[in-house]
Coordinates of C-alpha atoms in Angstrom, one line a residue:
M1 CA 84.5 101.4 90.4
I2 CA 84.2 97.8 89.3
I3 CA 85.3 95.1 91.7
I4 CA 86.9 92.1 90.0
G5 CA 87.6 88.6 91.1
A6 CA 91.0 87.5 92.3
L7 CA 93.7 87.1 89.7
S8 CA 95.6 84.7 91.8
L9 CA 94.1 82.4 94.4
C10 CA 94.6 79.0 95.8
G11 CA 92.1 76.4 94.5
V12 CA 89.1 75.8 96.6
A13 CA 89.2 72.5 98.5
T14 CA 87.0 69.7 97.1
V15 CA 84.1 68.9 99.3
V16 CA 82.4 65.5 99.2
L17 CA 78.7 66.3 99.8
K18 CA 77.6 62.8 100.0
S19 CA 78.7 59.4 98.9
V20 CA 75.4 57.8 97.7
S21 CA 75.9 54.1 97.9
A22 CA 73.5 51.4 97.1
D23 CA 75.2 48.9 99.5
A24 CA 72.2 49.1 101.7
D25 CA 70.1 47.9 98.8
G26 CA 72.4 44.9 98.1
C27 CA 75.1 46.6 96.0
G28 CA 78.3 45.0 97.1
S29 CA 81.9 45.8 96.3
G30 CA 81.6 44.3 92.9
G31 CA 79.2 47.0 91.7
I32 CA 79.9 49.8 89.3
N33 CA 81.1 53.0 91.0
L34 CA 80.1 56.1 89.1
T35 CA 81.9 59.3 90.2
V36 CA 80.2 62.6 89.4
A37 CA 81.8 66.0 90.0
A38 CA 79.2 68.8 90.1
D39 CA 79.6 72.5 90.5
P40 CA 78.5 73.6 94.0
S41 CA 75.5 75.4 92.5
V42 CA 74.0 72.1 91.3
A43 CA 75.7 69.5 93.5
P44 CA 73.1 69.5 96.3
A45 CA 70.3 68.8 93.8
V46 CA 72.4 66.1 92.0
T47 CA 73.3 64.5 95.4
E48 CA 69.6 64.4 96.5
I49 CA 68.6 62.9 93.2
A50 CA 71.3 60.3 93.3
A51 CA 70.1 59.2 96.8
R52 CA 66.6 58.8 95.6
W53 CA 67.7 57.0 92.4
A54 CA 69.8 54.6 94.5
T55 CA 66.6 53.3 96.1
T56 CA 65.4 52.1 92.6
N57 CA 68.3 49.6 92.6
P58 CA 69.8 50.6 89.2
V59 CA 71.9 47.9 87.5
V60 CA 74.0 47.4 84.4
G61 CA 73.7 43.8 83.5
Q62 CA 74.1 42.0 86.8
D63 CA 76.1 44.8 88.4
C64 CA 74.4 47.4 90.6
V65 CA 75.4 51.1 90.3
R66 CA 76.8 53.3 93.1
V67 CA 76.9 57.1 92.5
D68 CA 79.5 59.3 94.3
V69 CA 78.7 63.0 93.9
I70 CA 81.5 65.4 94.6
S71 CA 81.0 69.1 94.9
K72 CA 83.8 70.8 93.0
P73 CA 84.0 74.3 91.5
A74 CA 84.0 74.2 87.7
Y75 CA 87.3 76.1 87.4
D76 CA 89.0 73.8 89.9
L77 CA 88.2 70.6 87.9
A78 CA 88.9 72.4 84.6
N79 CA 92.4 73.2 86.0
S80 CA 93.0 69.5 86.7
L81 CA 91.6 68.3 83.4
G82 CA 93.8 70.7 81.6
T83 CA 97.0 69.4 83.1
W84 CA 95.8 65.8 82.8
A85 CA 95.3 66.5 79.0
G86 CA 98.9 67.8 78.7
G87 CA 98.0 71.5 78.6
Q88 CA 96.6 74.3 80.7
V89 CA 93.3 76.0 81.3
D90 CA 94.0 79.5 82.7
V91 CA 91.9 79.8 85.8
A92 CA 93.9 82.7 87.3
D93 CA 95.8 80.2 89.5
Q94 CA 98.8 77.9 89.3
P95 CA 98.4 74.9 87.1
A96 CA 97.1 71.9 89.1
P97 CA 99.4 68.9 89.6
T98 CA 98.8 66.3 86.9
P99 CA 96.2 63.9 88.4
E100 CA 96.0 60.2 87.8
D101 CA 93.1 59.0 85.6
D102 CA 91.5 57.4 88.6
D103 CA 91.5 60.7 90.4
L104 CA 89.2 62.3 87.8
P105 CA 85.4 61.8 87.8
V106 CA 83.7 59.9 85.0
V107 CA 81.0 62.5 84.8
W108 CA 81.4 66.3 85.0
I109 CA 78.5 68.7 85.6
P110 CA 79.9 72.2 85.4
D111 CA 77.5 75.2 85.6
S112 CA 78.0 76.0 81.9
S113 CA 79.2 74.7 78.5
Y114 CA 81.7 77.5 78.8
W115 CA 83.9 75.1 80.8
L116 CA 83.5 72.3 78.3
G117 CA 84.7 74.7 75.6
R118 CA 87.7 75.8 77.5
V119 CA 88.8 72.2 78.4
R120 CA 88.2 71.1 74.8
A121 CA 90.6 73.8 73.6
V122 CA 93.2 71.6 75.3
D123 CA 91.8 68.2 74.2
R124 CA 88.9 68.3 71.9
D125 CA 88.2 64.6 72.4
I126 CA 88.2 64.6 76.2
F127 CA 84.4 64.2 76.5
E128 CA 81.8 62.3 74.7
A129 CA 80.1 64.3 72.0
E130 CA 76.7 64.7 73.7
A131 CA 76.5 66.7 76.9
P132 CA 72.8 67.4 77.5
S133 CA 71.6 70.1 79.8
L134 CA 70.2 69.2 83.1
A135 CA 68.9 72.6 84.2
T136 CA 69.3 76.3 83.4
S137 CA 69.7 79.6 85.2
P138 CA 69.9 82.9 83.5
I139 CA 72.6 85.4 84.2
V140 CA 71.1 88.5 85.9
L141 CA 72.3 91.7 87.3
A142 CA 72.2 91.5 91.1
V143 CA 71.3 94.8 92.7
P144 CA 70.4 95.5 96.3
E145 CA 66.7 96.1 96.5
T146 CA 67.2 99.5 97.9
A147 CA 69.4 100.5 95.0
A148 CA 67.0 98.8 92.5
R149 CA 64.1 101.0 93.7
Q150 CA 66.2 104.1 93.1
L151 CA 67.1 102.8 89.6
S152 CA 63.6 101.4 88.8
A153 CA 63.1 103.6 85.9
Q154 CA 66.3 102.6 84.2
L155 CA 66.1 98.9 85.1
A156 CA 62.4 98.2 84.5
K157 CA 62.9 96.6 81.1
G158 CA 66.2 95.0 81.8
V159 CA 69.7 96.0 80.9
D160 CA 71.4 95.7 77.5
P161 CA 75.0 96.7 76.6
A162 CA 73.9 100.2 75.4
M163 CA 72.1 100.8 78.7
L164 CA 75.0 99.3 80.6
K165 CA 77.3 101.8 79.0
G166 CA 75.1 104.7 80.1
L167 CA 74.8 103.4 83.6
L168 CA 78.5 102.9 83.9
F169 CA 80.0 105.8 82.0
G170 CA 77.1 108.3 81.5
E171 CA 77.2 111.8 82.9
H172 CA 75.4 110.7 86.0
S173 CA 76.7 107.1 86.3
A174 CA 74.4 105.2 88.6
L175 CA 76.0 101.8 88.6
K176 CA 79.1 100.6 90.2
L177 CA 79.6 97.2 88.8
G178 CA 81.5 94.2 90.2
V179 CA 82.4 90.9 88.5
V180 CA 84.0 87.7 89.7
E181 CA 87.2 86.9 87.8
P182 CA 86.0 85.7 84.4
R183 CA 88.6 83.0 84.1
R184 CA 87.0 81.4 87.2
D185 CA 83.4 82.2 86.9
T186 CA 80.9 81.9 84.1
A187 CA 78.8 84.9 85.2
G188 CA 82.0 87.0 85.5
M189 CA 82.8 86.0 81.9
V190 CA 79.3 87.1 80.8
G191 CA 79.8 90.4 82.6
A192 CA 83.1 91.0 80.9
M193 CA 81.5 90.2 77.5
M194 CA 78.7 92.6 78.1
L195 CA 81.1 95.3 79.1
A196 CA 83.1 94.7 75.9
Q197 CA 79.9 94.9 73.9
A198 CA 79.1 98.2 75.6
V199 CA 82.5 99.8 74.9
V200 CA 83.8 98.3 71.6
A201 CA 82.3 99.1 68.3
S202 CA 85.5 98.5 66.3
E203 CA 89.2 97.5 66.8
A204 CA 89.9 101.2 67.3
D205 CA 88.0 101.0 70.6
L206 CA 90.2 98.2 72.1
P207 CA 92.3 100.7 74.0
A208 CA 89.1 102.0 75.6
L209 CA 88.2 98.5 76.7
V210 CA 91.6 98.0 78.1
Q211 CA 91.2 101.1 80.2
A212 CA 87.6 100.1 81.2
F213 CA 88.9 96.7 82.4
R214 CA 92.0 98.4 83.9
G215 CA 89.9 100.8 85.9
V216 CA 88.1 98.1 87.8
G217 CA 89.2 97.0 91.3
G218 CA 89.3 93.8 93.2
P219 CA 90.1 91.2 94.0
V220 CA 87.0 88.9 94.4
A221 CA 87.5 85.2 94.5
D222 CA 84.0 83.9 93.9
T223 CA 80.4 84.8 94.3
G224 CA 80.5 84.3 98.0
E225 CA 83.2 87.0 98.2
L226 CA 81.3 89.2 95.7
W227 CA 78.3 89.5 98.1
K228 CA 80.7 91.0 100.7
Q229 CA 81.6 93.8 98.3
F230 CA 78.1 95.2 98.2
G231 CA 78.0 98.2 100.4
K232 CA 81.7 98.9 99.8
G233 CA 81.2 101.1 96.7
M234 CA 79.6 98.4 94.5
N235 CA 75.9 98.2 93.8
G236 CA 75.6 95.7 90.9
A237 CA 77.1 92.4 89.7
P238 CA 76.3 89.8 87.1
V239 CA 75.5 86.5 88.8
S240 CA 73.2 83.6 88.1
E241 CA 69.6 83.8 89.0
Q242 CA 70.2 80.7 91.2
A243 CA 72.9 82.5 93.1
V244 CA 70.4 85.4 93.9
V245 CA 67.9 82.8 95.1
A246 CA 70.5 81.0 97.2
F247 CA 71.7 84.3 98.7
N248 CA 68.2 85.6 99.6
A249 CA 67.4 82.2 101.1
T250 CA 70.0 82.9 103.8
G251 CA 67.9 85.7 105.1
P252 CA 70.2 88.7 104.6
S253 CA 69.4 92.1 106.0
A254 CA 69.8 93.5 102.5
P255 CA 68.2 91.2 99.9
M256 CA 69.3 91.3 96.3
A257 CA 67.0 92.0 93.4
A258 CA 67.5 90.1 90.1
V259 CA 67.5 92.4 87.0
N260 CA 67.2 90.9 83.6
L261 CA 70.3 91.2 81.4
A262 CA 69.0 91.4 77.9
G263 CA 70.6 88.8 75.5
A264 CA 72.9 87.4 78.2
P265 CA 73.9 83.7 78.0
T266 CA 72.4 81.3 80.4
L267 CA 74.0 78.6 82.6
D268 CA 73.0 75.2 81.1
F269 CA 74.6 72.6 83.5
P270 CA 75.8 70.1 80.9
Y271 CA 76.2 66.4 81.7
A272 CA 79.6 65.6 80.2
V273 CA 81.0 62.0 80.3
R274 CA 84.8 61.6 79.9
A275 CA 85.7 59.7 76.8
R276 CA 87.4 56.3 76.7
Q277 CA 85.8 54.9 79.8
P278 CA 85.0 51.2 80.3
R279 CA 81.7 50.2 78.7
P280 CA 79.9 49.2 82.0
V281 CA 80.8 52.6 83.4
V282 CA 79.6 54.4 80.3
A283 CA 76.4 52.5 80.6
A284 CA 76.0 53.5 84.2
A285 CA 76.6 57.1 83.3
A286 CA 73.9 56.9 80.6
L287 CA 71.4 55.4 83.1
F288 CA 72.0 58.2 85.6
R289 CA 71.8 60.8 82.8
A290 CA 68.4 59.4 81.8
A291 CA 67.2 59.7 85.4
L292 CA 68.5 63.3 85.7
T293 CA 66.9 64.4 82.4
S294 CA 63.7 62.4 82.7
G295 CA 61.8 65.2 84.5
D296 CA 61.0 63.0 87.4
Y297 CA 63.2 65.0 89.7
A298 CA 62.5 68.5 88.3
G299 CA 61.1 69.6 91.6
I300 CA 64.4 68.9 93.3
F301 CA 66.2 71.2 90.9
A302 CA 63.4 73.8 91.2
K303 CA 63.4 74.1 95.0
R304 CA 67.1 75.0 94.7
G305 CA 66.4 77.8 92.2
L306 CA 67.2 75.9 89.0
R307 CA 64.9 75.9 86.0
K308 CA 64.3 73.1 83.5
P309 CA 66.6 72.8 80.4
D310 CA 64.0 74.7 78.3
G311 CA 64.0 77.7 80.7
T312 CA 60.6 77.0 82.3
A313 CA 60.2 76.8 86.1
S314 CA 58.8 73.7 87.8
T315 CA 56.5 73.7 90.8
G316 CA 58.4 74.7 93.9
F317 CA 60.6 77.2 92.1
P318 CA 61.1 80.2 94.5
V319 CA 60.1 83.6 93.2
G320 CA 60.4 87.1 94.5
H321 CA 63.0 89.9 94.6
G322 CA 62.8 90.2 90.8
V323 CA 62.8 86.4 90.2
T324 CA 59.7 85.2 88.4
S325 CA 58.3 81.9 87.2
S326 CA 58.1 83.2 83.6
S327 CA 60.1 81.2 81.2
V328 CA 63.5 82.5 80.0
F329 CA 65.2 82.2 76.7
V330 CA 68.0 79.6 76.9
Q331 CA 71.3 80.6 75.3
P332 CA 74.3 78.6 76.6
L333 CA 77.7 80.2 76.4
T334 CA 79.3 78.3 73.6
D335 CA 80.9 81.0 71.3
M336 CA 84.5 80.3 72.3
N337 CA 85.9 82.7 69.7
Q338 CA 84.1 85.5 71.5
V339 CA 85.2 84.1 74.8
R340 CA 88.9 84.0 73.7
S341 CA 88.8 87.6 72.3
V342 CA 87.3 89.0 75.5
L343 CA 89.6 87.0 77.8
T344 CA 92.6 88.1 75.9
V345 CA 91.8 91.7 76.5
W346 CA 90.9 91.0 80.1
I347 CA 94.2 89.2 80.8
A348 CA 96.2 92.0 79.1
A349 CA 94.3 94.6 81.1
K350 CA 94.1 92.9 84.5
T351 CA 96.9 90.4 84.7
P352 CA 100.4 91.5 85.5
S353 CA 102.7 90.8 82.6
R354 CA 106.2 89.6 82.3
V355 CA 107.7 91.0 79.1
I356 CA 111.1 91.3 77.4
A357 CA 111.0 93.7 74.4
L358 CA 113.6 92.9 71.8
V359 CA 114.5 96.0 69.6
D360 CA 116.3 95.8 66.3
V361 CA 119.0 98.5 66.3
T362 CA 120.7 97.6 63.0
S363 CA 121.5 100.5 60.7
S364 CA 118.5 99.9 58.5
M365 CA 116.3 101.2 61.4
N366 CA 117.4 104.7 60.2
R367 CA 115.5 104.3 57.0
T368 CA 112.0 105.8 56.6
M369 CA 108.9 103.7 56.5
T370 CA 108.2 104.8 52.9
G371 CA 104.8 104.6 51.1
N372 CA 101.7 106.7 51.6
G373 CA 103.9 109.8 51.9
N374 CA 105.5 108.5 55.1
T375 CA 108.9 110.0 56.0
A376 CA 109.2 108.9 59.7
P377 CA 112.4 106.9 60.4
R378 CA 111.6 103.3 61.5
M379 CA 113.4 103.8 64.8
Q380 CA 111.1 106.8 65.6
V381 CA 108.0 104.7 64.9
M382 CA 109.3 102.0 67.2
R383 CA 110.0 104.6 69.9
S384 CA 106.4 105.8 69.7
A385 CA 105.0 102.3 69.8
A386 CA 107.1 101.2 72.7
A387 CA 106.2 104.3 74.7
D388 CA 102.5 103.8 74.1
G389 CA 102.8 100.0 74.8
L390 CA 104.4 100.6 78.1
K391 CA 101.2 102.4 79.3
L392 CA 99.2 99.2 78.7
F393 CA 101.0 97.2 81.4
T394 CA 100.0 97.2 85.0
D395 CA 102.3 98.6 87.7
D396 CA 103.0 95.1 89.1
S397 CA 104.1 93.9 85.6
E398 CA 107.7 93.1 84.9
V399 CA 109.3 94.6 81.8
G400 CA 112.8 94.6 80.4
L401 CA 114.5 95.8 77.2
W402 CA 117.0 94.2 75.0
A403 CA 118.6 95.4 71.7
F404 CA 120.0 93.3 69.0
A405 CA 122.5 93.9 66.1
G406 CA 125.8 92.4 65.0
P407 CA 126.8 89.3 67.0
G408 CA 123.7 89.1 69.2
H409 CA 121.6 90.8 71.8
Q410 CA 122.6 93.3 74.5
P411 CA 120.4 93.8 77.7
V412 CA 119.6 97.5 77.9
V413 CA 117.2 97.6 80.9
P414 CA 117.1 94.5 83.1
L415 CA 113.7 92.8 83.6
A416 CA 112.1 94.3 86.7
K417 CA 108.8 95.4 88.2
L418 CA 107.3 98.5 86.7
S419 CA 107.9 100.9 89.5
K420 CA 108.2 104.6 88.6
S421 CA 112.0 104.3 88.4
Q422 CA 111.7 101.2 86.1
R423 CA 109.3 103.1 83.8
D424 CA 111.7 106.1 83.8
L425 CA 114.6 103.8 82.8
L426 CA 112.6 102.1 80.1
N427 CA 111.2 105.4 78.7
G428 CA 114.7 106.9 78.8
A429 CA 116.2 104.0 77.0
V430 CA 113.5 103.9 74.3
N431 CA 113.7 107.7 73.7
T432 CA 117.4 107.6 73.3
A433 CA 117.7 104.4 71.3
Q434 CA 119.8 104.8 68.2
P435 CA 120.6 102.4 65.3
T436 CA 124.2 101.0 65.2
F437 CA 126.5 101.1 62.2
T438 CA 126.0 97.5 61.4
D439 CA 123.3 95.9 59.3
A440 CA 124.1 92.3 60.6
C441 CA 120.7 91.2 61.9
P442 CA 120.9 88.2 64.3
L443 CA 117.1 88.1 64.6
Y444 CA 116.8 84.3 65.1
K445 CA 119.5 84.0 67.7
A446 CA 118.1 87.0 69.7
I447 CA 114.6 85.4 69.7
I448 CA 116.0 82.1 70.9
D449 CA 118.0 83.8 73.7
G450 CA 114.9 85.8 74.7
Y451 CA 112.6 82.8 74.6
R452 CA 115.0 80.8 76.7
A453 CA 115.2 83.6 79.3
M454 CA 111.4 83.8 79.4
V455 CA 110.9 80.1 79.9
Q456 CA 113.6 79.8 82.5
G457 CA 112.2 82.7 84.6
Y458 CA 108.6 81.8 83.8
D459 CA 106.0 83.3 86.3
P460 CA 102.7 81.4 86.3
M461 CA 101.0 84.4 87.9
R462 CA 101.8 86.6 84.9
S463 CA 101.3 86.5 81.1
N464 CA 104.8 85.8 79.7
T465 CA 105.5 87.5 76.4
L466 CA 108.5 88.2 74.2
V467 CA 107.9 91.2 71.9
I468 CA 110.1 91.8 68.9
F469 CA 110.4 95.0 66.9
T470 CA 112.4 94.5 63.6
D471 CA 112.5 96.0 60.1
G472 CA 114.2 93.1 58.3
K473 CA 115.1 89.5 58.3
D474 CA 117.9 87.4 59.8
N475 CA 121.0 87.6 57.6
T476 CA 123.4 85.7 59.7
G477 CA 123.0 82.4 57.8
M478 CA 120.8 80.7 60.4
Q479 CA 117.9 78.9 58.7
L480 CA 114.3 79.5 59.8
R481 CA 113.5 75.8 60.3
A482 CA 116.6 75.4 62.5
M483 CA 115.5 78.3 64.6
Q484 CA 112.0 76.9 64.9
K485 CA 113.4 73.5 66.1
E486 CA 115.4 75.4 68.8
L487 CA 112.2 77.0 70.0
E488 CA 110.4 73.7 70.0
K489 CA 113.1 72.2 72.2
L490 CA 112.8 75.1 74.6
A491 CA 109.0 75.0 74.7
D492 CA 107.2 73.8 77.8
V493 CA 103.4 73.4 77.7
T494 CA 103.3 74.1 81.5
R495 CA 105.3 77.4 80.8
P496 CA 103.6 79.0 77.8
V497 CA 105.5 82.0 76.4
R498 CA 104.0 83.9 73.5
V499 CA 106.2 85.5 70.9
V500 CA 104.8 88.7 69.3
L501 CA 106.6 90.1 66.3
L502 CA 106.1 93.6 64.7
G503 CA 107.7 94.1 61.3
L504 CA 108.4 97.7 60.4
G505 CA 108.5 98.7 56.8
P506 CA 108.6 97.0 53.4
D507 CA 111.7 94.9 54.0
V508 CA 110.1 92.5 56.4
K509 CA 109.3 89.0 55.2
L510 CA 106.0 88.6 57.0
S511 CA 105.7 84.9 56.2
D512 CA 108.8 84.2 58.2
L513 CA 107.6 86.2 61.1
Q514 CA 104.3 84.4 61.0
A515 CA 106.1 81.0 61.0
I516 CA 108.0 82.0 64.1
A517 CA 104.8 83.2 65.8
S518 CA 102.9 80.0 64.9
T519 CA 105.6 77.9 66.6
T520 CA 105.0 79.6 69.9
G521 CA 101.3 80.4 69.7
G522 CA 102.0 84.1 69.2
A523 CA 101.3 86.6 66.5
A524 CA 103.0 88.6 63.8
F525 CA 102.1 91.9 62.0
Q526 CA 103.6 94.1 59.4
V527 CA 103.4 97.9 59.8
S528 CA 103.6 100.0 56.7
D529 CA 102.0 103.2 58.0
P530 CA 103.2 104.8 61.3
K531 CA 99.5 105.8 61.9
Q532 CA 98.7 102.2 62.2
M533 CA 101.3 101.4 64.8
R534 CA 99.4 102.1 68.0
A535 CA 96.4 100.0 67.0
I536 CA 98.5 97.2 65.5
F537 CA 100.7 97.0 68.6
L538 CA 97.7 96.7 70.8
K539 CA 96.2 94.1 68.5
A540 CA 99.5 92.2 68.5
L541 CA 99.6 92.1 72.3
L542 CA 96.0 90.9 72.4
A543 CA 96.3 88.4 69.6

C-alpha cells in the first residue's frame, strides 16, 4: 500500500557545498560574512550564484561581503531553530540540541514557506517580515513511465483529490502511493493533504482518514529513499518537479514521469532573514537577495530544474518525461491551519503514542447521561468510548489505565506496549470497570499525578497524552488556579504532554475542563449524547 517516510530518524549531516569567499578579490578578514543555509534542492544553484556574485566585489559601506552557502535539509534547520527559540518543531526526530546564535545562519532558504510557518509557530518574530520567493517547483505525482503509459487514460488531465480517491480505493485500484514523512518533507505534506481531501468530507470521515493513514507502510526517510521503493509495490509518489528532473538526470534504467497534481501547492523557496541581526549583516543579506531575485541568474536556477518565482521556465530548463516548459500556477503552502489539522491526524495515525487514561470511578458514574431520551449509564458510555479509542493506537504505542475516586488515583493496568496481552488486559479492565461507593472526586490531584508521570517518563519518539474521562468536577477543596500552577511547574517545553478531557453528562463544568486543557495545550469536550461519543473522542485525540 502506501509507503511512508520514517517516523524516527537521525538528522542528516550538514554538508558545506562551498564557502564562497571574496578574499581573492581583496575581501580580508574585516569583511562581512553572510551565512546562508539552503535546502539541498536549491543549494547548488545558490552556491553557483554566490560564486559569480563574489566576482562583482559586493560591499556594504567600506566592507566587502563574503557568502558562505551551507546545504542543509529544511527539516534539519527547522529542528535547530525550534529549540533555539525555546520550543520544538516536530520533524519526526529527537529535538536538536540548543544551538548558539552564532551557529545559526543569517539567511535561510528552505524549499517552502511551509517551513517558515512551522518555525513561526514557535517564534512568530524569528524572521524578517518579507521572505520573497527565489524560484518555484510544482508538486507532481512521480510515476514510472511504464506505469504512466498503462494509466495514461486516467492521468492525462492530471490528478485531483476525487481522482486520487478512485485510483487508491476504487474497485480496480491502480495506484500504490508513497509519501515521505510529512513532518520532514513538503511534498510529503502535500500528499497527506491531498489524501485527506480525497477521504474527508466531514468530521464523521475522520476515522476513515485515520485508517487510510494507518494502512500505509514505510518507513522512508527522504526523497532519495523514496525512489528506492519504486518497484517494491509502490508506483506513485508526490514529489517536486525539480526532484523528478534531478532523478532522471542521473540516467536511471526506469525514468520517472511527472503527472500534474491539480490544485496542489508549489515549492516557493523563500529567502528568510533572521530578525535582530546587525545592520551591516542585514544590508549584506539585502544585497544578496537583490542579486538572487534580479533575474540575472535565472538560467542557473533553470538548468537545475527550478522555475522563476512566477512559475515560468527560463531558457535551459530541462523538459521531458512529463515536464514541460509551460508556466504553472504558483500557490505556496501557507495555510498553517490546514497543515496542523492534517498533521494532527497523521501523527495520531502513524506515530506511536504514549497514553495514560484516567477514568472517573466515583459513584456518580452510575447515573444516566439524561437528555434526548438517553438512559445509558455514564460508565457504560465511557467503556464504549475507551474500547473504540484503543483501536486508534498503533501496536507499538504504550497505553496504561488509572482510576480515580476518594483519596486519589489507583493504577489499574500499568503503562506498557500494546501487545495482544496488553490490549486484552486493557479491554478486560475497561469492560469490568465499576463505580465505587464514594462521590469524592479528586480530579485535580489525579491530573497532576498523571501529568507528572507523563513528563517524567516522556518519550520523544511518541506523542505523549493524558486522557481523562470524568462526569463531574473536583470536590476535594483544591482550587483550579492552584492546580494549574502545579501543572505549569511540571511543564517542560522540551517534553510536551497534552491533556485531553472528556466530560460525560450535564454535571460537568466545561469551562474548568477547558481551563485545564489550555494550560497544557490540550483539549476539552462535553458529551451529552452517547451517540456523539465516538466522534467526539476521536476529535479530542486529534485536537
